[in-house]
Tab-separated table of C-alpha atoms (C1' of nucleotides) in Angstrom:
chain	number	residue	atom	x	y	z
A	1	MET	CA	-4.553	-2.735	7.999
A	2	SER	CA	-8.043	-1.724	8.872
A	3	LYS	CA	-7.859	-2.827	12.498
A	4	SER	CA	-6.065	0.200	13.928
A	5	ARG	CA	-3.150	-0.690	11.726
A	6	PRO	CA	-2.627	2.449	9.685
A	7	HIS	CA	-0.567	2.164	6.564
A	8	VAL	CA	2.936	3.592	6.757
A	9	THR	CA	4.168	5.153	3.564
A	10	GLU	CA	7.654	4.772	2.199
A	11	ALA	CA	8.516	8.372	2.966
A	12	GLU	CA	6.990	8.068	6.410
A	13	LEU	CA	9.028	4.959	6.968
A	14	ALA	CA	12.199	6.829	6.069
A	15	VAL	CA	11.360	9.334	8.785
A	16	LEU	CA	10.725	6.546	11.270
A	17	GLU	CA	14.075	5.000	10.386
A	18	VAL	CA	15.805	8.194	11.402
A	19	LEU	CA	13.887	8.288	14.660
A	20	TRP	CA	14.828	4.694	15.394
A	21	GLU	CA	18.416	5.580	14.741
A	22	GLN	CA	18.508	8.810	16.707
A	23	ASP	CA	15.879	8.167	19.363
A	24	ARG	CA	14.922	11.838	19.559
A	25	ALA	CA	15.199	14.389	16.818
A	26	THR	CA	13.931	17.724	15.570
A	27	ILE	CA	12.485	18.279	12.139
A	28	ARG	CA	15.693	20.007	11.170
A	29	ALA	CA	17.818	17.045	12.200
A	30	ILE	CA	15.637	14.593	10.323
A	31	THR	CA	15.553	16.760	7.236
A	32	ASP	CA	19.320	17.132	7.176
A	33	ARG	CA	19.664	13.409	7.640
A	34	LEU	CA	17.354	12.573	4.779
A	35	TYR	CA	18.116	15.272	2.250
A	36	GLU	CA	21.564	16.658	3.024
A	37	ALA	CA	20.569	20.035	1.624
A	38	GLY	CA	17.642	20.711	3.911
A	39	SER	CA	15.823	23.337	1.908
A	40	THR	CA	12.647	24.973	3.131
A	41	SER	CA	10.337	22.802	1.113
A	42	GLU	CA	12.092	19.622	2.141
A	43	TYR	CA	11.799	20.738	5.717
A	44	ALA	CA	8.089	21.223	5.171
A	45	THR	CA	7.778	17.783	3.641
A	46	VAL	CA	9.303	16.151	6.689
A	47	GLN	CA	7.075	18.298	8.831
A	48	LYS	CA	4.004	17.044	7.031
A	49	LEU	CA	5.144	13.446	7.263
A	50	LEU	CA	5.672	13.828	10.994
A	51	GLU	CA	2.269	15.429	11.326
A	52	ARG	CA	0.700	12.424	9.634
A	53	LEU	CA	2.730	9.976	11.689
A	54	GLU	CA	1.636	11.781	14.824
A	55	ALA	CA	-1.989	11.538	13.726
A	56	LYS	CA	-1.472	7.797	13.347
A	57	LYS	CA	0.042	7.725	16.829
A	58	LEU	CA	3.280	6.361	15.497
A	59	VAL	CA	5.424	9.232	16.712
A	60	ALA	CA	5.186	11.483	19.751
A	61	ARG	CA	5.874	15.191	19.689
A	62	SER	CA	7.179	17.113	22.634
A	63	ARG	CA	5.837	20.656	22.455
A	64	SER	CA	7.501	21.757	25.654
A	65	SER	CA	10.428	23.169	23.777
A	66	VAL	CA	10.920	24.842	20.450
A	67	PRO	CA	11.815	23.398	18.068
A	68	HIS	CA	9.649	20.427	18.932
A	69	VAL	CA	11.319	17.121	19.591
A	70	PHE	CA	9.987	13.934	18.086
A	71	ARG	CA	10.396	10.301	18.980
A	72	ALA	CA	8.989	7.068	17.623
A	73	ARG	CA	6.119	5.500	19.508
A	74	VAL	CA	6.418	2.254	17.629
A	75	SER	CA	9.406	-0.014	17.227
A	76	ARG	CA	10.571	-1.545	14.019
A	77	GLU	CA	9.549	-4.904	15.459
A	78	ARG	CA	5.989	-3.788	16.038
A	79	LEU	CA	5.799	-2.373	12.568
A	80	ILE	CA	7.024	-5.613	11.065
A	81	ASP	CA	4.503	-7.492	13.127
A	82	SER	CA	1.715	-5.245	11.964
A	83	ARG	CA	2.655	-5.701	8.325
A	84	LEU	CA	2.813	-9.442	8.768
A	85	ARG	CA	-0.625	-9.289	10.266
A	86	ASP	CA	-1.811	-7.413	7.205
A	87	VAL	CA	-0.491	-10.185	4.999
A	88	ALA	CA	-2.071	-12.814	7.212
A	89	ASP	CA	-5.405	-11.020	7.081
A	90	ALA	CA	-5.293	-10.609	3.338
A	91	LEU	CA	-4.048	-14.031	2.366
A	92	CYS	CA	-4.164	-16.468	5.281
A	93	GLY	CA	-7.577	-15.829	6.723
A	94	GLY	CA	-5.964	-13.840	9.485
A	95	SER	CA	-3.928	-16.744	10.791
A	96	MET	CA	-0.362	-15.905	11.718
A	97	THR	CA	0.289	-19.619	12.086
A	98	SER	CA	-0.544	-20.261	8.449
A	99	LEU	CA	1.665	-17.392	7.511
A	100	LEU	CA	4.509	-18.798	9.527
A	101	THR	CA	4.074	-22.223	7.999
A	102	GLN	CA	4.112	-20.706	4.570
A	103	LEU	CA	7.198	-18.676	5.294
A	104	VAL	CA	9.142	-21.574	6.730
A	105	SER	CA	8.221	-24.117	4.090
A	106	GLY	CA	8.475	-21.714	1.196
A	107	GLY	CA	11.671	-19.867	1.876
A	108	LYS	CA	15.177	-20.923	1.098
A	109	PHE	CA	17.177	-21.050	4.269
A	110	ASP	CA	20.703	-22.291	4.736
A	111	ALA	CA	22.145	-24.427	7.546
A	112	GLU	CA	22.796	-21.470	9.757
A	113	ASP	CA	19.291	-20.148	9.341
A	114	VAL	CA	17.815	-23.503	10.236
A	115	LEU	CA	20.001	-23.774	13.284
A	116	ARG	CA	18.981	-20.388	14.515
A	117	LEU	CA	15.376	-21.163	13.822
A	118	ARG	CA	15.654	-24.362	15.793
A	119	GLU	CA	17.068	-22.501	18.772
A	120	LEU	CA	14.294	-19.989	18.494
A	121	VAL	CA	11.666	-22.682	18.569
A	122	GLU	CA	13.283	-24.225	21.631
A	123	LYS	CA	13.202	-20.929	23.402
A	124	LEU	CA	9.639	-20.369	22.362
A	125	ASP	CA	8.672	-23.789	23.625
A	126	SER	CA	10.287	-23.419	27.023
A	127	ARG	CA	8.817	-19.972	27.426
A	128	ARG	CA	5.436	-21.390	26.688
A	129	GLU	CA	5.870	-24.213	29.174
A	130	LYS	CA	6.887	-21.820	31.901
A	131	ARG	CA	3.733	-19.842	31.370
A	132	SER	CA	1.470	-22.823	31.819
B	1	MET	CA	7.301	-4.693	-4.761
B	2	SER	CA	9.417	-2.947	-7.298
B	3	LYS	CA	11.336	-6.048	-8.317
B	4	SER	CA	8.803	-7.523	-10.723
B	5	ARG	CA	6.466	-7.853	-7.786
B	6	PRO	CA	3.411	-5.914	-8.870
B	7	HIS	CA	0.979	-4.871	-6.215
B	8	VAL	CA	-2.275	-6.803	-6.074
B	9	THR	CA	-5.282	-4.788	-5.083
B	10	GLU	CA	-7.981	-5.999	-2.757
B	11	ALA	CA	-10.495	-6.255	-5.561
B	12	GLU	CA	-7.955	-7.984	-7.749
B	13	LEU	CA	-7.273	-10.385	-4.936
B	14	ALA	CA	-10.955	-11.217	-4.677
B	15	VAL	CA	-10.874	-12.176	-8.335
B	16	LEU	CA	-7.800	-14.303	-7.802
B	17	GLU	CA	-9.499	-16.048	-4.908
B	18	VAL	CA	-12.280	-17.146	-7.223
B	19	LEU	CA	-9.781	-18.403	-9.756
B	20	TRP	CA	-7.949	-20.360	-7.094
B	21	GLU	CA	-11.236	-21.869	-6.063
B	22	GLN	CA	-12.530	-22.657	-9.522
B	23	ASP	CA	-9.318	-23.182	-11.438
B	24	ARG	CA	-10.837	-21.904	-14.685
B	25	ALA	CA	-13.626	-19.421	-15.028
B	26	THR	CA	-15.253	-16.923	-17.344
B	27	ILE	CA	-15.867	-13.311	-16.454
B	28	ARG	CA	-19.515	-14.153	-16.047
B	29	ALA	CA	-18.787	-16.924	-13.567
B	30	ILE	CA	-16.482	-14.735	-11.521
B	31	THR	CA	-18.916	-11.851	-11.520
B	32	ASP	CA	-21.774	-14.033	-10.365
B	33	ARG	CA	-19.566	-15.466	-7.674
B	34	LEU	CA	-18.519	-12.078	-6.370
B	35	TYR	CA	-21.669	-10.027	-6.727
B	36	GLU	CA	-24.616	-12.423	-6.908
B	37	ALA	CA	-26.505	-9.957	-9.074
B	38	GLY	CA	-24.029	-9.713	-11.914
B	39	SER	CA	-25.141	-6.468	-13.491
B	40	THR	CA	-23.498	-5.053	-16.576
B	41	SER	CA	-21.301	-2.618	-14.736
B	42	GLU	CA	-20.175	-5.196	-12.209
B	43	TYR	CA	-19.333	-7.466	-15.104
B	44	ALA	CA	-17.243	-4.671	-16.571
B	45	THR	CA	-15.485	-4.111	-13.278
B	46	VAL	CA	-14.426	-7.732	-13.106
B	47	GLN	CA	-13.374	-7.484	-16.722
B	48	LYS	CA	-11.143	-4.541	-15.965
B	49	LEU	CA	-9.644	-6.241	-12.950
B	50	LEU	CA	-8.855	-9.303	-15.051
B	51	GLU	CA	-7.348	-7.087	-17.711
B	52	ARG	CA	-5.027	-5.563	-15.127
B	53	LEU	CA	-4.188	-8.923	-13.623
B	54	GLU	CA	-3.353	-10.195	-17.083
B	55	ALA	CA	-1.089	-7.213	-17.661
B	56	LYS	CA	0.698	-8.106	-14.458
B	57	LYS	CA	1.007	-11.688	-15.714
B	58	LEU	CA	-0.917	-12.974	-12.738
B	59	VAL	CA	-3.713	-14.543	-14.746
B	60	ALA	CA	-3.780	-16.162	-18.172
B	61	ARG	CA	-6.562	-15.669	-20.671
B	62	SER	CA	-7.526	-18.252	-23.232
B	63	ARG	CA	-8.845	-16.448	-26.297
B	64	SER	CA	-9.469	-19.613	-28.228
B	65	SER	CA	-13.075	-19.673	-27.197
B	66	VAL	CA	-15.705	-17.076	-26.463
B	67	PRO	CA	-16.317	-16.185	-23.758
B	68	HIS	CA	-12.670	-16.190	-22.798
B	69	VAL	CA	-11.563	-18.490	-20.046
B	70	PHE	CA	-9.241	-17.285	-17.328
B	71	ARG	CA	-6.958	-19.053	-14.922
B	72	ALA	CA	-4.518	-17.919	-12.263
B	73	ARG	CA	-0.846	-17.943	-13.180
B	74	VAL	CA	0.225	-17.479	-9.596
B	75	SER	CA	-0.625	-19.542	-6.553
B	76	ARG	CA	-1.708	-18.178	-3.226
B	77	GLU	CA	1.598	-19.422	-1.829
B	78	ARG	CA	3.616	-17.446	-4.329
B	79	LEU	CA	1.582	-14.363	-3.600
B	80	ILE	CA	2.136	-14.753	0.119
B	81	ASP	CA	5.815	-15.194	-0.491
B	82	SER	CA	5.965	-12.090	-2.623
B	83	ARG	CA	4.221	-10.019	0.030
B	84	LEU	CA	6.545	-11.330	2.692
B	85	ARG	CA	9.415	-10.334	0.496
B	86	ASP	CA	7.971	-6.850	0.254
B	87	VAL	CA	7.906	-6.631	4.023
B	88	ALA	CA	11.443	-7.976	4.251
B	89	ASP	CA	12.637	-5.423	1.718
B	90	ALA	CA	10.901	-2.554	3.431
B	91	LEU	CA	11.748	-3.388	7.022
B	92	CYS	CA	14.397	-6.089	7.270
B	93	GLY	CA	16.942	-4.964	4.729
B	94	GLY	CA	15.637	-7.598	2.354
B	95	SER	CA	16.445	-10.496	4.639
B	96	MET	CA	13.801	-13.160	4.863
B	97	THR	CA	15.709	-14.702	7.730
B	98	SER	CA	15.341	-11.589	9.843
B	99	LEU	CA	11.699	-11.540	8.971
B	100	LEU	CA	11.303	-15.132	10.053
B	101	THR	CA	13.103	-14.509	13.317
B	102	GLN	CA	10.866	-11.565	13.972
B	103	LEU	CA	7.737	-13.512	13.184
B	104	VAL	CA	8.650	-16.436	15.401
B	105	SER	CA	9.826	-14.447	18.372
B	106	GLY	CA	7.131	-11.829	18.171
B	107	GLY	CA	4.006	-13.842	17.582
B	108	LYS	CA	1.874	-15.586	20.115
B	109	PHE	CA	1.717	-19.247	19.310
B	110	ASP	CA	0.140	-21.999	21.364
B	111	ALA	CA	1.473	-25.485	22.069
B	112	GLU	CA	0.066	-26.923	18.899
B	113	ASP	CA	1.598	-24.194	16.780
B	114	VAL	CA	4.982	-24.735	18.334
B	115	LEU	CA	4.749	-28.471	17.782
B	116	ARG	CA	3.905	-28.014	14.139
B	117	LEU	CA	6.646	-25.496	13.768
B	118	ARG	CA	9.104	-27.898	15.300
B	119	GLU	CA	8.115	-30.606	12.837
B	120	LEU	CA	8.455	-28.149	10.033
B	121	VAL	CA	11.947	-27.237	11.064
B	122	GLU	CA	12.882	-30.900	11.264
B	123	LYS	CA	11.621	-31.467	7.788
B	124	LEU	CA	13.423	-28.396	6.548
B	125	ASP	CA	16.632	-29.585	8.164
B	126	SER	CA	16.549	-33.082	6.743
B	127	ARG	CA	15.674	-31.732	3.336
B	128	ARG	CA	18.647	-29.461	3.558
B	129	GLU	CA	20.969	-32.260	4.606
B	130	LYS	CA	19.849	-34.401	1.739
B	131	ARG	CA	20.725	-31.665	-0.668
B	132	SER	CA	24.256	-31.296	0.555
C	1	DG	C1'	-33.282	-8.838	-38.399
C	2	DA	C1'	-33.474	-8.004	-33.579
C	3	DT	C1'	-31.931	-9.334	-29.182
C	4	DT	C1'	-28.447	-10.846	-26.233
C	5	DA	C1'	-23.818	-11.664	-24.601
C	6	DC	C1'	-19.292	-10.527	-25.066
C	7	DT	C1'	-14.809	-7.783	-25.980
C	8	DC	C1'	-12.315	-3.656	-25.904
C	9	DA	C1'	-11.180	1.034	-25.074
C	10	DG	C1'	-11.788	4.796	-22.562
C	11	DT	C1'	-13.499	7.757	-18.723
C	12	DC	C1'	-14.373	9.211	-14.122
C	13	DA	C1'	-14.536	10.362	-9.114
C	14	DG	C1'	-12.453	9.644	-4.817
C	15	DG	C1'	-8.591	8.828	-2.229
C	16	DT	C1'	-3.588	8.755	-1.153
C	17	DC	C1'	1.056	10.558	-1.233
C	18	DG	C1'	4.859	13.501	-1.651
C	19	DT	C1'	5.728	18.153	-2.315
C	20	DC	C1'	5.391	22.926	-1.758
C	21	DT	C1'	3.540	27.794	-0.398
C	22	DG	C1'	2.134	31.323	2.616
C	23	DA	C1'	0.799	33.419	6.820
C	24	DG	C1'	1.718	33.999	11.430
C	25	DT	C1'	4.812	33.405	15.818
C	26	DC	C1'	8.857	33.475	18.464
C	27	DT	C1'	13.628	34.588	19.554
C	28	DG	C1'	18.052	36.555	19.555
C	29	DA	C1'	21.462	39.876	17.471
C	30	DG	C1'	22.428	44.426	16.246
D	1	DC	C1'	13.248	48.375	19.318
D	2	DT	C1'	13.589	46.268	15.052
D	3	DC	C1'	14.828	43.097	11.872
D	4	DA	C1'	16.228	38.478	10.193
D	5	DG	C1'	16.043	33.870	10.654
D	6	DA	C1'	13.987	29.710	12.247
D	7	DC	C1'	9.917	27.527	13.446
D	8	DT	C1'	4.735	26.076	13.477
D	9	DC	C1'	0.488	25.429	11.280
D	10	DA	C1'	-2.953	25.181	7.703
D	11	DG	C1'	-3.864	24.507	3.291
D	12	DA	C1'	-3.277	23.393	-1.537
D	13	DC	C1'	-1.277	21.079	-5.605
D	14	DG	C1'	-0.519	17.498	-9.111
D	15	DA	C1'	0.477	12.814	-9.905
D	16	DC	C1'	-0.940	8.471	-9.226
D	17	DC	C1'	-3.858	4.475	-8.022
D	18	DT	C1'	-8.220	2.061	-7.620
D	19	DG	C1'	-12.794	0.622	-8.261
D	20	DA	C1'	-16.667	1.605	-10.903
D	21	DC	C1'	-18.986	2.670	-15.060
D	22	DT	C1'	-20.216	3.806	-20.233
D	23	DG	C1'	-20.373	3.189	-25.030
D	24	DA	C1'	-19.105	1.350	-29.434
D	25	DG	C1'	-18.343	-2.548	-32.104
D	26	DT	C1'	-18.672	-7.779	-32.910
D	27	DA	C1'	-20.374	-12.502	-32.827
D	28	DA	C1'	-23.999	-15.763	-31.993
D	29	DT	C1'	-28.819	-17.145	-31.420
D	30	DC	C1'	-33.575	-17.354	-32.136
DNA sequence: GATTACTCAGTCAGGTCGTCTGAGTCTGAG
DNA sequence: CTCAGACTCAGACGACCTGACTGAGTAATC
């Protein structure tokens, strides 16, 4: 988390979810999406969350028009990756490989999961070979 | 995290690490391990951390002797798994499979990693077949 | 009997997080 | 022009968490 991996709060995440879903959105749109009602204070809450997300460079704000338009600067995939890295740092000495090993050997996966995983490994392997 | 998956603090984790390393330990032993000095207040800090860990059922305390002897009730592997589950819940709709897919396809792994992963998948597959 | 180590309960400051308020700005309708 | 409504921006707030610390009481040891 420390290494330029700011923590994303649950409420902040909810905002990001909307941005992932809608690509671009105003505070109003996000507020209505999250709260239905969209009162003044709820609007302000979303505003503050966006402000913090912007400070963490996780969303971009376009000030060229009013109301401002926001978009996510980070994908869900990157966020997942960053959280996994946090876990690896905290519990696996920073090794993503250990984490992966742990996840694979520990989890319960059915036939379909294993099949998909196998395909994924194949793809990974061939991609790696091509690089070298 | 909510589902009987209490959050483990960094300081609490440091205590757990010692317990994993030493199996059983007194507060004194843990304090000396973590702080070298082992002053009164540091001792009390460790004590409080153990108290909280005990409340979370992550360590067991034997009161039959004084000083009390502590041991971990959760392995590093289980803790990793629980954190991964947190990530899955927060970002993958609770699906560990999605998380796994993300981890495999997103991470940078070298030839050795891929080889090990492949073996792991084999093992997982045969284990699964045996079960059915 | 005093010292030392330990347990147990409680406190405390600093930080984070979600929420909310208020002051000021801009714009469009009447 | 003026007013109302929507928006931005800065700040504050209480609740909570976390690590650190204190003090009172108890048991053991010399």
